[in-house]
Amino acid sequence: VRLLANPVFGGNIKFLVETECESLLLVDCRGIYTDKDVRFDVFRLDEKEKKWIKLTTLGDMVLFLGEDCSFTASALDLRVPTGNCLIYRRNFDLQDPDVIQAEMRIFHLDQGRASYLSDYPDYMKLFWPPPKWIPKRDNYSRGMFTCFATSTYGNMMIDD
């Protein structure tokens, strides 16, 4: 076992996300399930220095966060106006348009604020009507965006 980086403390939920260019990001979240004082801090792993470097921008990147998976996509590829944002949800059921409108959020990293995704029609079109890449709920799946959540505390380690 080798140490990847020292821990990042602060938020109550953390997500590990691998980007298209194989960088590893750590997203540190606070308040996403209550909408109170919502905050996201995004860090990129510097493997050589063994530390997390805080990012101030995601550029063209859109980060998608959920309970069992997390991923990134280019705003250009998604055909949405801008990147530099995180899209997340507060509820598992994304088969109902009312739930999507009530529970999906977009966090603008440059503005430091969260908004209802339904206030952004270009982004909302990614989810309704549900595209084929969003799995239907069944006994084995909890729906879209099931994420890799890490524990809030502890060093980030991997097996060699």
Tab-separated table of C-alpha atoms in Angstrom:
chain	number	residue	atom	x	y	z
A	1	VAL	CA	0.000	0.000	0.000
A	2	ARG	CA	1.326	3.435	-0.878
A	3	LEU	CA	0.087	6.873	0.092
A	4	LEU	CA	-1.421	8.774	-2.847
A	5	ALA	CA	-1.958	12.070	-1.053
A	6	ASN	CA	-2.621	13.564	2.336
A	7	PRO	CA	-6.283	13.914	3.325
A	8	VAL	CA	-8.541	16.855	2.541
A	9	PHE	CA	-10.753	17.882	5.455
A	10	GLY	CA	-13.815	20.102	5.427
A	11	GLY	CA	-16.929	18.861	3.641
A	12	ASN	CA	-19.257	16.099	4.714
A	13	ILE	CA	-19.192	14.159	1.398
A	14	LYS	CA	-16.306	13.438	-0.952
A	15	PHE	CA	-16.301	12.048	-4.488
A	16	LEU	CA	-13.416	10.694	-6.527
A	17	VAL	CA	-13.752	11.401	-10.227
A	18	GLU	CA	-11.476	10.303	-13.048
A	19	THR	CA	-11.431	12.787	-15.908
A	20	GLU	CA	-11.196	12.025	-19.618
A	21	CYS	CA	-7.472	12.850	-19.524
A	22	GLU	CA	-6.995	10.363	-16.659
A	23	SER	CA	-6.497	12.969	-13.957
A	24	LEU	CA	-7.960	12.153	-10.576
A	25	LEU	CA	-10.198	14.765	-8.963
A	26	LEU	CA	-11.455	14.928	-5.391
A	27	VAL	CA	-14.712	16.824	-4.937
A	28	ASP	CA	-15.357	17.961	-1.382
A	29	CYS	CA	-19.043	18.810	-0.802
A	30	ARG	CA	-21.081	20.470	1.905
A	31	GLY	CA	-24.840	21.051	2.130
A	32	ILE	CA	-25.902	19.294	-1.077
A	33	TYR	CA	-28.775	17.379	0.509
A	34	THR	CA	-30.156	20.337	2.445
A	35	ASP	CA	-29.418	23.258	0.084
A	36	LYS	CA	-28.044	25.116	3.102
A	37	ASP	CA	-24.627	26.716	2.573
A	38	VAL	CA	-23.886	24.528	-0.465
A	39	ARG	CA	-20.188	24.416	-1.234
A	40	PHE	CA	-17.990	22.409	-3.569
A	41	ASP	CA	-14.213	22.429	-3.551
A	42	VAL	CA	-12.495	20.561	-6.378
A	43	PHE	CA	-8.938	19.263	-6.125
A	44	ARG	CA	-6.633	17.602	-8.661
A	45	LEU	CA	-4.194	14.942	-7.500
A	46	ASP	CA	-0.529	15.804	-7.931
A	47	GLU	CA	0.934	12.307	-7.687
A	48	LYS	CA	4.537	13.503	-7.690
A	49	GLU	CA	4.030	15.903	-4.764
A	50	LYS	CA	1.481	13.558	-3.091
A	51	LYS	CA	-1.001	16.338	-2.489
A	52	TRP	CA	-4.350	17.650	-3.676
A	53	ILE	CA	-4.195	20.957	-5.564
A	54	LYS	CA	-7.328	23.104	-5.229
A	55	LEU	CA	-8.784	24.128	-8.599
A	56	THR	CA	-10.401	27.516	-9.157
A	57	THR	CA	-11.891	26.533	-12.516
A	58	LEU	CA	-12.959	23.408	-14.382
A	59	GLY	CA	-12.677	25.143	-17.757
A	60	ASP	CA	-14.918	23.401	-20.309
A	61	MET	CA	-15.541	20.469	-17.952
A	62	VAL	CA	-18.945	19.570	-16.471
A	63	LEU	CA	-18.748	17.292	-13.435
A	64	PHE	CA	-21.641	14.896	-12.767
A	65	LEU	CA	-21.911	13.621	-9.173
A	66	GLY	CA	-24.167	10.905	-7.765
A	67	GLU	CA	-24.398	7.976	-5.369
A	68	ASP	CA	-22.697	5.208	-7.400
A	69	CYS	CA	-20.766	6.923	-10.174
A	70	SER	CA	-19.186	10.223	-11.047
A	71	PHE	CA	-17.890	11.400	-14.378
A	72	THR	CA	-16.880	14.420	-16.395
A	73	ALA	CA	-17.813	15.571	-19.867
A	74	SER	CA	-16.921	18.483	-22.076
A	75	ALA	CA	-19.542	21.226	-22.338
A	76	LEU	CA	-18.784	21.332	-26.047
A	77	ASP	CA	-19.480	17.587	-26.397
A	78	LEU	CA	-22.688	17.925	-24.351
A	79	ARG	CA	-23.772	20.935	-26.435
A	80	VAL	CA	-24.396	23.069	-23.352
A	81	PRO	CA	-23.345	26.747	-23.084
A	82	THR	CA	-20.486	26.450	-20.568
A	83	GLY	CA	-18.571	24.082	-18.356
A	84	ASN	CA	-17.055	25.009	-14.998
A	85	CYS	CA	-20.040	23.517	-13.181
A	86	LEU	CA	-21.142	20.473	-11.216
A	87	ILE	CA	-24.494	18.749	-11.689
A	88	TYR	CA	-25.907	16.711	-8.833
A	89	ARG	CA	-29.199	15.510	-7.428
A	90	ARG	CA	-30.846	15.261	-4.050
A	91	ASN	CA	-33.068	12.250	-4.874
A	92	PHE	CA	-32.550	8.849	-6.522
A	93	ASP	CA	-35.668	8.720	-8.710
A	94	LEU	CA	-34.981	10.410	-12.037
A	95	GLN	CA	-37.776	8.763	-14.010
A	96	ASP	CA	-40.280	11.490	-13.142
A	97	PRO	CA	-39.941	15.018	-14.616
A	98	ASP	CA	-41.330	16.610	-11.447
A	99	VAL	CA	-38.649	14.924	-9.345
A	100	ILE	CA	-35.945	16.013	-11.780
A	101	GLN	CA	-37.126	19.620	-11.589
A	102	ALA	CA	-37.330	19.547	-7.803
A	103	GLU	CA	-34.167	17.584	-7.017
A	104	MET	CA	-31.520	18.289	-9.680
A	105	ARG	CA	-29.073	21.126	-9.057
A	106	ILE	CA	-26.247	22.841	-10.898
A	107	PHE	CA	-23.395	24.446	-8.978
A	108	HIS	CA	-21.476	27.180	-10.775
A	109	LEU	CA	-17.911	26.984	-9.536
A	110	ASP	CA	-17.058	30.550	-10.605
A	111	GLN	CA	-20.132	31.977	-8.840
A	112	GLY	CA	-19.987	29.710	-5.792
A	113	ARG	CA	-23.736	29.076	-5.885
A	114	ALA	CA	-26.223	26.309	-6.605
A	115	SER	CA	-29.363	26.700	-8.702
A	116	TYR	CA	-32.211	24.473	-9.801
A	117	LEU	CA	-31.204	22.646	-12.970
A	118	SER	CA	-34.667	23.406	-14.343
A	119	ASP	CA	-33.624	27.092	-14.498
A	120	TYR	CA	-31.141	26.078	-17.228
A	121	PRO	CA	-33.061	24.509	-20.145
A	122	ASP	CA	-29.923	23.577	-22.120
A	123	TYR	CA	-28.700	21.454	-19.206
A	124	MET	CA	-32.176	20.166	-18.339
A	125	LYS	CA	-32.443	18.662	-21.833
A	126	LEU	CA	-29.649	16.263	-20.844
A	127	PHE	CA	-32.102	14.523	-18.484
A	128	TRP	CA	-35.648	14.926	-19.784
A	129	PRO	CA	-36.945	13.109	-21.605
A	130	PRO	CA	-34.558	10.497	-20.179
A	131	PRO	CA	-31.874	9.615	-22.713
A	132	LYS	CA	-30.986	5.959	-23.262
A	133	TRP	CA	-27.792	6.302	-21.230
A	134	ILE	CA	-29.821	6.804	-18.023
A	135	PRO	CA	-30.665	3.316	-16.716
A	136	LYS	CA	-34.219	2.569	-15.616
A	137	ARG	CA	-34.744	1.769	-11.965
A	138	ASP	CA	-34.967	-1.903	-11.109
A	139	ASN	CA	-34.077	-4.179	-8.218
A	140	TYR	CA	-30.382	-3.949	-9.038
A	141	SER	CA	-29.980	-0.313	-9.977
A	142	ARG	CA	-30.687	2.879	-8.090
A	143	GLY	CA	-30.801	4.873	-11.281
A	144	MET	CA	-28.480	7.424	-12.714
A	145	PHE	CA	-25.348	8.833	-11.158
A	146	THR	CA	-24.595	6.251	-8.564
A	147	CYS	CA	-21.262	7.525	-7.240
A	148	PHE	CA	-18.003	6.541	-5.679
A	149	ALA	CA	-18.192	8.387	-2.377
A	150	THR	CA	-15.104	8.270	-0.204
A	151	SER	CA	-15.094	8.550	3.534
A	152	THR	CA	-14.867	12.033	4.942
A	153	TYR	CA	-11.659	11.345	6.845
A	154	GLY	CA	-8.476	9.399	6.291
A	155	ASN	CA	-5.606	9.262	3.840
A	156	MET	CA	-6.233	8.423	0.206
A	157	MET	CA	-4.440	5.125	-0.400
A	158	ILE	CA	-4.295	2.478	-3.109
A	159	ASP	CA	-2.868	-1.023	-3.267
A	160	ASP	CA	0.334	-1.450	-5.259
